[in-house]
Short mmCIF file of C-alpha atoms and ligand atoms in Angstrom, two decimals:
data_model
loop_
_atom_site.label_atom_id
_atom_site.label_comp_id
_atom_site.label_asym_id
_atom_site.label_seq_id
_atom_site.Cartn_x
_atom_site.Cartn_y
_atom_site.Cartn_z
CA MET C 136 87.59 124.26 116.64
CA SER C 137 90.93 124.45 118.49
CA ALA C 138 92.43 127.83 119.39
CA LYS C 139 94.66 127.75 116.32
CA SER C 140 93.56 126.94 112.80
CA GLY C 141 94.94 126.95 109.29
CA ASN C 142 93.30 127.75 105.97
CA VAL C 143 93.58 125.45 102.99
CA SER C 144 92.48 126.66 99.56
CA LEU C 145 91.54 124.07 96.94
CA GLY C 146 89.78 124.65 93.63
CA GLY C 147 88.66 128.12 94.64
CA LYS C 148 87.27 126.89 97.97
CA THR C 149 88.91 127.80 101.29
CA VAL C 150 88.35 125.68 104.37
CA GLU C 151 89.49 126.34 107.90
CA LEU C 152 91.11 123.34 109.56
CA PRO C 153 91.99 122.99 113.25
CA VAL C 154 95.65 123.04 114.31
CA LYS C 155 96.65 120.81 117.22
CA THR C 156 99.53 121.65 119.54
CA GLY C 157 101.58 119.07 121.44
CA THR C 158 103.75 119.51 124.53
CA ILE C 159 106.81 120.17 122.38
CA GLY C 160 107.46 119.83 118.66
CA PRO C 161 105.73 121.13 115.56
CA ASP C 162 101.99 121.84 115.48
CA VAL C 163 99.87 119.61 113.26
CA LEU C 164 97.13 120.58 110.87
CA ASP C 165 94.17 118.29 111.53
CA ILE C 166 93.04 117.24 108.06
CA GLY C 167 90.56 114.61 109.27
CA LYS C 168 87.62 116.52 107.75
CA LEU C 169 89.43 117.69 104.60
CA TYR C 170 87.87 115.08 102.33
CA ALA C 171 84.38 115.71 103.66
CA GLN C 172 84.79 119.46 103.16
CA THR C 173 86.70 119.58 99.85
CA GLY C 174 86.55 116.13 98.23
CA ALA C 175 90.38 116.04 98.13
CA PHE C 176 92.86 113.76 99.87
CA THR C 177 96.34 114.74 100.98
CA TYR C 178 99.35 113.04 99.40
CA ASP C 179 102.45 112.23 101.47
CA PRO C 180 104.07 108.91 100.56
CA GLY C 181 106.68 108.00 103.18
CA PHE C 182 104.83 110.20 105.70
CA THR C 183 107.48 112.92 105.57
CA SER C 184 105.04 115.60 106.78
CA THR C 185 102.31 113.49 108.33
CA ALA C 186 101.72 112.71 111.99
CA SER C 187 99.90 109.37 112.07
CA CYS C 188 98.77 109.54 115.70
CA GLU C 189 98.97 111.35 119.03
CA SER C 190 101.51 109.80 121.38
CA ALA C 191 102.88 110.61 124.84
CA ILE C 192 105.72 108.07 124.82
CA THR C 193 108.76 109.28 122.88
CA TYR C 194 109.82 112.64 121.49
CA ILE C 195 112.53 113.29 118.90
CA ASP C 196 113.88 116.63 117.76
CA GLY C 197 115.84 115.58 114.71
CA ASP C 198 117.40 118.99 114.08
CA GLU C 199 118.77 119.26 117.59
CA GLY C 200 119.59 115.55 117.97
CA VAL C 201 117.28 115.08 120.97
CA LEU C 202 115.58 111.83 122.01
CA LEU C 203 113.32 111.77 125.08
CA HIS C 204 111.39 108.86 126.56
CA ARG C 205 108.46 110.18 128.63
CA GLY C 206 110.48 113.39 128.86
CA TYR C 207 113.77 111.84 130.01
CA PRO C 208 116.84 112.25 127.73
CA ILE C 209 118.17 108.99 126.31
CA ASP C 210 121.73 109.65 127.55
CA GLN C 211 120.52 109.97 131.16
CA LEU C 212 118.51 106.76 130.92
CA ALA C 213 121.43 104.90 129.32
CA GLU C 214 123.93 106.21 131.85
CA HIS C 215 121.99 105.78 135.10
CA GLY C 216 119.32 103.13 134.61
CA ASP C 217 118.94 99.62 133.30
CA PHE C 218 116.90 98.29 130.40
CA LEU C 219 113.97 97.03 132.49
CA GLU C 220 113.68 100.46 134.10
CA THR C 221 113.33 101.97 130.61
CA CYS C 222 110.75 99.27 129.80
CA TYR C 223 108.75 100.27 132.88
CA LEU C 224 109.01 103.94 131.95
CA LEU C 225 107.83 103.34 128.39
CA LEU C 226 104.93 101.16 129.49
CA TYR C 227 103.69 103.10 132.53
CA GLY C 228 104.86 106.66 131.84
CA GLU C 229 106.90 107.19 135.04
CA LEU C 230 110.19 105.92 136.41
CA PRO C 231 109.52 103.12 138.93
CA THR C 232 110.03 103.43 142.68
CA PRO C 233 112.41 100.76 144.10
CA SER C 234 109.51 98.46 145.04
CA GLN C 235 107.77 98.98 141.67
CA LYS C 236 111.06 98.16 139.94
CA ALA C 237 111.61 95.01 142.01
CA ASP C 238 108.05 93.88 141.30
CA PHE C 239 108.39 94.59 137.56
CA ASP C 240 111.73 92.74 137.31
CA TYR C 241 110.17 89.78 139.15
CA ARG C 242 107.16 89.69 136.83
CA VAL C 243 109.33 89.80 133.69
CA GLN C 244 111.64 87.11 135.07
CA ARG C 245 108.72 84.80 135.82
CA HIS C 246 107.66 84.83 132.17
CA THR C 247 110.99 84.00 130.53
CA MET C 248 110.30 80.34 129.71
CA VAL C 249 108.47 79.41 126.52
CA HIS C 250 106.08 76.50 126.07
CA GLU C 251 108.18 73.36 125.62
CA GLN C 252 106.37 72.69 122.34
CA MET C 253 108.06 75.81 120.93
CA ALA C 254 111.35 73.88 120.89
CA ARG C 255 109.75 71.42 118.43
CA PHE C 256 108.46 74.32 116.35
CA PHE C 257 112.09 75.36 115.78
CA GLN C 258 112.94 71.91 114.39
CA GLY C 259 110.89 72.73 111.28
CA PHE C 260 113.44 75.31 110.13
CA ARG C 261 116.57 74.71 108.10
CA ARG C 262 119.67 75.13 110.26
CA ASP C 263 120.89 77.89 107.96
CA ALA C 264 117.66 79.91 108.26
CA HIS C 265 118.21 83.61 108.92
CA PRO C 266 117.35 84.14 112.61
CA MET C 267 115.08 87.07 111.66
CA ALA C 268 112.99 84.68 109.54
CA VAL C 269 112.75 82.41 112.57
CA MET C 270 111.84 85.36 114.82
CA VAL C 271 108.98 86.55 112.60
CA ALA C 272 107.53 83.04 112.72
CA ALA C 273 108.25 82.24 116.37
CA VAL C 274 106.86 85.49 117.80
CA GLY C 275 103.74 85.20 115.62
CA ALA C 276 103.40 81.59 116.79
CA LEU C 277 103.21 82.71 120.44
CA ALA C 278 99.54 83.49 119.72
CA ALA C 279 99.06 79.77 119.15
CA PHE C 280 100.51 78.96 122.58
CA TYR C 281 99.10 81.67 124.83
CA HIS C 282 95.40 81.82 123.96
CA ASP C 283 94.64 83.30 127.35
CA SER C 284 96.28 86.62 126.49
CA THR C 285 94.99 87.36 123.00
CA ASP C 286 91.75 89.15 123.93
CA ILE C 287 92.71 92.77 123.31
CA THR C 288 89.54 94.11 124.95
CA ASP C 289 90.63 92.71 128.33
CA GLU C 290 93.09 95.04 130.07
CA LYS C 291 94.53 92.21 132.18
CA GLN C 292 95.18 90.06 129.11
CA ARG C 293 96.82 92.99 127.34
CA MET C 294 99.22 93.41 130.26
CA ILE C 295 99.99 89.67 130.47
CA ALA C 296 100.67 89.55 126.72
CA SER C 297 102.98 92.56 127.14
CA MET C 298 104.95 90.97 129.98
CA ARG C 299 105.11 87.69 128.09
CA MET C 300 106.62 89.32 125.03
CA ILE C 301 109.19 91.41 126.93
CA ALA C 302 110.24 88.23 128.74
CA LYS C 303 109.96 85.63 125.98
CA VAL C 304 111.32 87.47 122.93
CA PRO C 305 114.90 87.25 124.33
CA THR C 306 114.39 83.53 124.96
CA LEU C 307 113.20 83.01 121.38
CA ALA C 308 116.06 85.16 120.05
CA ALA C 309 118.62 83.05 121.92
CA MET C 310 116.90 79.87 120.68
CA ALA C 311 117.03 81.17 117.08
CA TYR C 312 120.78 81.70 117.51
CA LYS C 313 121.46 78.34 119.17
CA TYR C 314 119.46 76.60 116.47
CA THR C 315 121.53 78.08 113.64
CA ILE C 316 124.81 77.03 115.28
CA GLY C 317 123.57 73.57 116.19
CA GLN C 318 123.91 73.93 119.96
CA PRO C 319 121.29 72.88 122.52
CA PHE C 320 118.86 75.52 123.75
CA VAL C 321 119.81 76.98 127.12
CA TYR C 322 116.86 77.53 129.47
CA PRO C 323 116.46 80.95 131.07
CA LYS C 324 117.99 81.42 134.50
CA ASN C 325 115.81 83.70 136.57
CA SER C 326 118.49 84.41 139.15
CA LEU C 327 120.26 86.50 136.49
CA ASP C 328 119.28 90.00 135.48
CA TYR C 329 117.51 90.44 132.13
CA THR C 330 120.58 91.07 129.97
CA SER C 331 122.93 88.64 131.75
CA ASN C 332 120.25 85.99 131.32
CA PHE C 333 120.13 86.74 127.61
CA LEU C 334 123.91 86.47 127.31
CA ASN C 335 123.78 83.19 129.22
CA MET C 336 121.08 81.77 126.93
CA CYS C 337 123.17 82.77 123.89
CA PHE C 338 126.65 81.76 124.97
CA ALA C 339 126.42 79.12 127.71
CA VAL C 340 126.76 75.45 126.82
CA PRO C 341 125.72 72.56 129.09
CA CYS C 342 129.24 71.15 129.35
CA GLU C 343 130.95 74.26 130.71
CA GLU C 344 130.48 77.02 133.23
CA TYR C 345 129.74 80.33 131.50
CA LYS C 346 130.90 83.38 133.40
CA ILE C 347 129.01 86.58 132.67
CA ASN C 348 131.32 89.50 132.01
CA PRO C 349 129.64 92.45 133.81
CA VAL C 350 131.17 95.00 131.43
CA LEU C 351 129.70 93.21 128.41
CA SER C 352 126.38 92.68 130.15
CA ARG C 353 126.18 96.38 131.03
CA ALA C 354 127.17 97.34 127.47
CA LEU C 355 124.49 95.12 125.93
CA ASP C 356 121.95 96.43 128.43
CA ARG C 357 122.82 99.96 127.28
CA ILE C 358 122.44 98.89 123.63
CA PHE C 359 118.97 97.60 124.53
CA ILE C 360 118.10 100.95 126.16
CA LEU C 361 119.26 102.82 123.04
CA HIS C 362 116.98 100.72 120.84
CA ALA C 363 113.95 100.51 123.13
CA ASP C 364 111.70 102.95 121.30
CA HIS C 365 111.89 105.56 118.57
CA GLU C 366 108.39 106.99 118.16
CA GLN C 367 106.55 106.39 114.85
CA ASN C 368 109.32 104.65 112.86
CA ALA C 369 108.47 102.12 110.13
CA SER C 370 108.22 99.03 112.34
CA THR C 371 106.27 100.82 115.09
CA SER C 372 103.87 102.22 112.52
CA THR C 373 103.53 98.67 111.17
CA VAL C 374 102.67 97.40 114.66
CA ARG C 375 100.10 100.18 115.08
CA LEU C 376 98.54 99.54 111.66
CA ALA C 377 98.37 95.79 112.25
CA GLY C 378 96.93 96.39 115.73
CA SER C 379 94.35 98.89 114.46
CA SER C 380 92.38 96.02 112.90
CA GLY C 381 92.11 94.35 116.31
CA ALA C 382 94.75 91.69 115.55
CA ASN C 383 96.24 89.99 118.61
CA PRO C 384 99.43 91.53 120.07
CA PHE C 385 101.71 88.59 119.19
CA ALA C 386 100.71 88.90 115.52
CA CYS C 387 101.27 92.68 115.66
CA ILE C 388 104.77 92.37 117.11
CA ALA C 389 105.61 89.70 114.50
CA ALA C 390 104.58 92.25 111.84
CA GLY C 391 106.89 94.80 113.46
CA ILE C 392 109.79 92.33 113.39
CA ALA C 393 109.16 91.69 109.67
CA CYS C 394 109.34 95.41 108.95
CA LEU C 395 112.44 95.89 111.13
CA TRP C 396 114.29 93.32 109.03
CA GLY C 397 114.74 95.70 106.06
CA PRO C 398 118.20 97.25 105.46
CA ALA C 399 116.79 100.80 105.55
CA HIS C 400 115.60 100.14 109.11
CA GLY C 401 116.84 97.55 111.64
CA GLY C 402 118.81 95.62 109.04
CA ALA C 403 121.20 98.57 108.77
CA ASN C 404 123.47 97.38 111.61
CA GLU C 405 124.14 94.13 109.75
CA ALA C 406 124.54 96.02 106.47
CA ALA C 407 126.88 98.59 108.09
CA LEU C 408 129.23 95.92 109.38
CA LYS C 409 129.22 94.11 106.03
CA MET C 410 130.05 97.41 104.35
CA LEU C 411 132.97 98.11 106.74
CA ALA C 412 134.29 94.60 106.03
CA GLU C 413 133.90 95.15 102.29
CA ILE C 414 135.80 98.45 102.47
CA GLY C 415 138.39 96.54 104.46
CA HIS C 416 141.10 99.20 104.61
CA ILE C 417 141.16 102.95 105.13
CA ASP C 418 142.86 103.39 101.73
CA ARG C 419 139.63 102.27 100.04
CA ILE C 420 137.38 104.73 101.86
CA PRO C 421 137.57 107.50 99.18
CA GLU C 422 136.38 104.98 96.57
CA TYR C 423 133.31 104.12 98.67
CA VAL C 424 132.56 107.73 99.57
CA LYS C 425 132.65 108.49 95.83
CA LYS C 426 130.21 105.62 95.17
CA ALA C 427 127.86 106.89 97.90
CA LYS C 428 127.82 110.34 96.28
CA ASP C 429 127.25 109.04 92.75
CA LYS C 430 123.60 109.56 91.76
CA ASN C 431 123.82 106.65 89.29
CA ASP C 432 125.10 104.23 91.91
CA PRO C 433 122.52 102.82 94.35
CA PHE C 434 125.23 102.34 97.01
CA ARG C 435 124.69 104.21 100.30
CA LEU C 436 126.93 104.47 103.31
CA MET C 437 125.10 102.15 105.68
CA GLY C 438 124.82 103.53 109.20
CA PHE C 439 124.65 107.09 107.83
CA GLY C 440 121.61 109.31 107.52
CA HIS C 441 118.24 109.23 109.18
CA ARG C 442 114.74 110.30 108.23
CA VAL C 443 114.35 112.35 111.40
CA TYR C 444 117.86 113.18 112.67
CA LYS C 445 119.44 115.94 110.66
CA ASN C 446 122.11 116.20 113.33
CA TYR C 447 124.24 113.62 115.16
CA ASP C 448 121.96 110.75 116.30
CA PRO C 449 122.13 111.07 120.13
CA ARG C 450 122.15 107.28 120.36
CA ALA C 451 125.21 107.10 118.09
CA LYS C 452 127.31 109.10 120.57
CA ILE C 453 126.53 106.67 123.41
CA MET C 454 127.00 103.73 121.04
CA GLN C 455 130.44 104.98 120.01
CA LYS C 456 131.50 105.24 123.68
CA THR C 457 130.08 101.79 124.43
CA CYS C 458 131.94 100.37 121.43
CA HIS C 459 135.29 101.66 122.73
CA GLU C 460 134.51 100.30 126.24
CA VAL C 461 133.71 96.83 124.90
CA LEU C 462 136.79 96.68 122.69
CA ALA C 463 138.98 97.82 125.61
CA GLU C 464 137.45 95.20 127.93
CA LEU C 465 138.05 92.47 125.36
CA GLY C 466 141.58 93.70 124.71
CA VAL C 467 140.87 94.37 121.04
CA LYS C 468 143.57 96.92 120.25
CA ASP C 469 143.75 97.17 116.49
CA ASP C 470 140.36 96.21 115.17
CA PRO C 471 140.57 96.85 111.40
CA LEU C 472 136.82 97.46 111.18
CA LEU C 473 136.96 100.07 113.94
CA GLU C 474 139.85 101.75 112.17
CA VAL C 475 137.81 101.92 108.95
CA ALA C 476 134.74 103.13 110.88
CA VAL C 477 136.56 105.96 112.66
CA GLU C 478 138.21 107.14 109.45
CA LEU C 479 135.01 106.81 107.40
CA GLU C 480 133.14 108.87 110.00
CA ARG C 481 135.89 111.53 109.93
CA ILE C 482 135.92 111.76 106.14
CA ALA C 483 132.14 111.73 105.75
CA LEU C 484 131.65 114.40 108.42
CA SER C 485 134.00 116.73 106.59
CA ASP C 486 132.67 116.01 103.09
CA GLU C 487 130.49 118.70 101.46
CA TYR C 488 127.93 116.11 100.20
CA PHE C 489 127.28 114.69 103.67
CA ILE C 490 127.35 118.11 105.34
CA GLU C 491 124.89 119.60 102.88
CA LYS C 492 122.49 116.64 103.15
CA LYS C 493 122.93 116.51 106.93
CA LEU C 494 123.98 112.86 106.88
CA TYR C 495 125.46 111.88 110.24
CA PRO C 496 126.30 108.46 111.66
CA ASN C 497 123.22 106.82 113.16
CA VAL C 498 122.94 104.30 116.00
CA ASP C 499 123.71 101.40 113.70
CA PHE C 500 127.11 102.65 112.65
CA TYR C 501 128.96 101.51 115.78
CA SER C 502 126.56 98.87 117.08
CA GLY C 503 127.71 96.21 114.60
CA ILE C 504 131.37 96.47 115.63
CA THR C 505 130.36 96.24 119.29
CA LEU C 506 128.08 93.25 118.84
CA LYS C 507 130.63 91.45 116.69
CA ALA C 508 133.29 91.93 119.38
CA MET C 509 130.87 90.45 121.92
CA GLY C 510 130.66 87.30 119.83
CA PHE C 511 127.36 87.78 117.98
CA PRO C 512 127.32 86.89 114.27
CA THR C 513 126.05 89.62 111.91
CA SER C 514 122.82 87.70 111.27
CA MET C 515 121.90 88.24 114.95
CA PHE C 516 122.29 92.03 114.94
CA THR C 517 118.77 92.85 113.83
CA VAL C 518 117.43 90.18 116.17
CA LEU C 519 119.04 92.04 119.09
CA PHE C 520 117.41 95.22 117.84
CA ALA C 521 114.06 93.37 117.86
CA VAL C 522 114.63 92.16 121.43
CA ALA C 523 115.11 95.76 122.56
CA ARG C 524 112.38 97.31 120.42
CA THR C 525 109.73 94.84 121.59
CA VAL C 526 108.92 97.05 124.57
CA GLY C 527 108.57 100.14 122.37
CA TRP C 528 106.22 98.32 120.01
CA ILE C 529 104.15 97.07 122.93
CA ALA C 530 103.96 100.46 124.64
CA GLN C 531 102.85 102.08 121.36
CA TRP C 532 100.38 99.27 120.63
CA LYS C 533 98.86 99.57 124.13
CA GLU C 534 98.62 103.34 123.85
CA MET C 535 96.72 102.93 120.59
CA ILE C 536 94.36 100.21 121.83
CA GLU C 537 93.60 102.21 124.98
CA ASP C 538 92.79 105.38 123.00
CA PRO C 539 88.97 105.64 122.87
CA THR C 540 89.11 107.44 119.51
CA GLN C 541 91.16 104.66 117.89
CA LYS C 542 89.91 103.31 114.56
CA ILE C 543 91.32 101.07 111.86
CA GLY C 544 94.22 102.64 109.94
CA ARG C 545 93.20 102.91 106.32
CA PRO C 546 95.21 105.27 104.08
CA ARG C 547 93.75 106.60 100.82
CA GLN C 548 95.57 106.72 97.47
CA LEU C 549 96.11 108.68 94.30
CA TYR C 550 94.87 106.27 91.66
CA THR C 551 96.96 106.27 88.45
CA GLY C 552 95.72 103.05 86.81
CA ALA C 553 93.37 102.55 83.88
CA ALA C 554 90.05 104.41 83.91
CA LEU C 555 86.77 102.48 83.54
CA ARG C 556 86.78 100.15 80.50
CA ASP C 557 84.72 97.20 79.30
CA TYR C 558 85.78 93.59 79.62
CA VAL C 559 87.00 92.03 76.35
CA PRO C 560 86.40 88.26 75.92
CA THR C 561 89.60 86.18 75.63
CA GLY C 562 89.17 85.40 71.91
CA LYS C 563 88.80 89.09 70.99
CA ARG C 564 91.97 90.38 72.73
N1 CMC P 654 124.61 107.48 101.89
C1 CMC P 654 124.62 108.33 100.82
N2 CMC P 654 123.62 109.18 100.51
C2 CMC P 654 122.54 109.17 101.33
C3 CMC P 654 122.47 108.32 102.46
C4 CMC P 654 123.55 107.46 102.73
N3 CMC P 654 123.52 106.63 103.78
N4 CMC P 654 121.29 108.52 103.09
C5 CMC P 654 120.65 109.46 102.37
N5 CMC P 654 121.41 109.85 101.31
C6 CMC P 654 121.06 110.91 100.34
C7 CMC P 654 120.04 110.41 99.34
O1 CMC P 654 120.62 109.86 98.19
C8 CMC P 654 119.26 111.67 99.04
O2 CMC P 654 119.99 112.42 98.12
P1 CMC P 654 119.19 113.35 97.03
O3 CMC P 654 118.42 114.35 97.83
O4 CMC P 654 120.30 113.95 96.23
O5 CMC P 654 118.31 112.42 96.26
C9 CMC P 654 119.28 112.44 100.36
O6 CMC P 654 120.45 111.96 101.06
C10 CMC P 654 118.05 112.19 101.23
O7 CMC P 654 117.87 110.79 101.34
P2 CMC P 654 116.45 110.09 101.45
O8 CMC P 654 116.59 108.66 101.05
O9 CMC P 654 115.43 110.91 100.73
O10 CMC P 654 116.19 110.23 103.01
P3 CMC P 654 115.23 109.35 103.86
O11 CMC P 654 114.85 110.16 105.01
O12 CMC P 654 114.14 108.81 103.02
O13 CMC P 654 116.15 108.10 104.26
C11 CMC P 654 117.46 106.56 105.47
C12 CMC P 654 116.64 107.86 105.52
C13 CMC P 654 117.88 106.17 106.87
C14 CMC P 654 116.59 105.42 104.87
C15 CMC P 654 118.70 106.79 104.57
O14 CMC P 654 119.51 107.83 105.10
C16 CMC P 654 119.53 105.52 104.38
O15 CMC P 654 119.21 104.73 103.49
N6 CMC P 654 120.60 105.32 105.22
C17 CMC P 654 121.36 104.11 105.17
C18 CMC P 654 120.63 103.01 105.92
C19 CMC P 654 120.68 103.21 107.43
O16 CMC P 654 121.72 103.45 107.99
N7 CMC P 654 119.51 103.04 108.07
C20 CMC P 654 119.42 103.05 109.53
C21 CMC P 654 118.53 104.12 110.06
S1 CMC P 654 118.76 104.32 111.84
C22 CMC P 654 118.14 102.86 112.54
C23 CMC P 654 116.66 102.78 112.46
O17 CMC P 654 115.98 103.68 112.95
O18 CMC P 654 116.19 101.73 112.00
#
């Protein structure tokens, strides 16, 4: 029994359950033996009060608007480091020394190419396929190309699979984009840094020189840092659940990408931009705010609210700054969407409904405007999120696989269907 414990009374029976304490954050009541001791399950659809695992990677204090990776605040990582440094930190737990960083960058760069046969795999898709549909398939298909890194019991293979995905997911993402616009795939260029290489694969064409804009490259790199991990969110929990059965890591990350696609999760950046375009003018904002508050209207302000943050999303502040930097660099002075966004944020933050429900702009509110200004179509927004989140999924997957107490994730249920009844032959029904 741990030092702390909590009593639970059920049907006249009281059981003492251990309470676990983390480094920071709320204690958890360990209910692992509850069923054995009382015959009852707990019920928490949506996991609003349930910790699904122990993790030492990312910490969020939603009330205070804090996000830490391995203890380091997100704003410090976004301001001072680059995306691959955050990747290293998430995977290994410490910031790299200069030589560790150089070695890590080199190893990622040497894995950027995909098997040439993958290019043929893309040909099977319609040109108008949503790039997220292509990503789910292409990342899952990596397991068919890299058999030598699918044995999850081999530590070396786990690490190779991890490096392969961090390096190859951007290549596949750029290929998914090129395919939908009918342009030739652009091979990775290992002389470029991670994010510049991604921009080059997306926007270069064989007939012209493509010059990387360092301001845009830095901004996208920062967007990647902001999206790198977010503890046990829906897609990460999906990756963990898929991985708990022993599935190979490529399949697990494909499952995470599928989950990310939904508008309540990674699809929100695409949905937020579409919403801003639909509102179109600041005069129409009150109409949309009214819709969002109407209980009988399913409409929600996309890019607002968060399951965990009940304060300003710390990523949103950095995203807002990055958005202004990108628009200034590109000379976009009067972007109508930005005008709507700024005014919508102002109105929502002073509206009683949003204040009372603690609905603040989240990271996706400004990311769409920024990515659009950079030249990405809305259908690519969630793909960019997937590129960044790949490292978080992998770090969380590795942590789970390397935990000696790990077992298959298998929730229980509250059954509300028919009770036992006898089969009735077809003619007698
Ligand atoms: N607009 C209007 N009302 C909202 C909104 C919104 N965006 N979000 C929540 N509410 C209301 C909701 O109707 C509910 O009201 P009531 O208590 O009267 O029924 C209350 O606030 C609590 O909402 P909930 O759905 O119970 O909260 P949740 O924690 O389950 O949902 C959320 C979190 C992010 C799914 C939700 O806020 C939402 O749908 N937001 C819009 C989509 C979005 O921007 N998602 C991106 C999340 S950040 C990126 C990521 O991590 O993937």
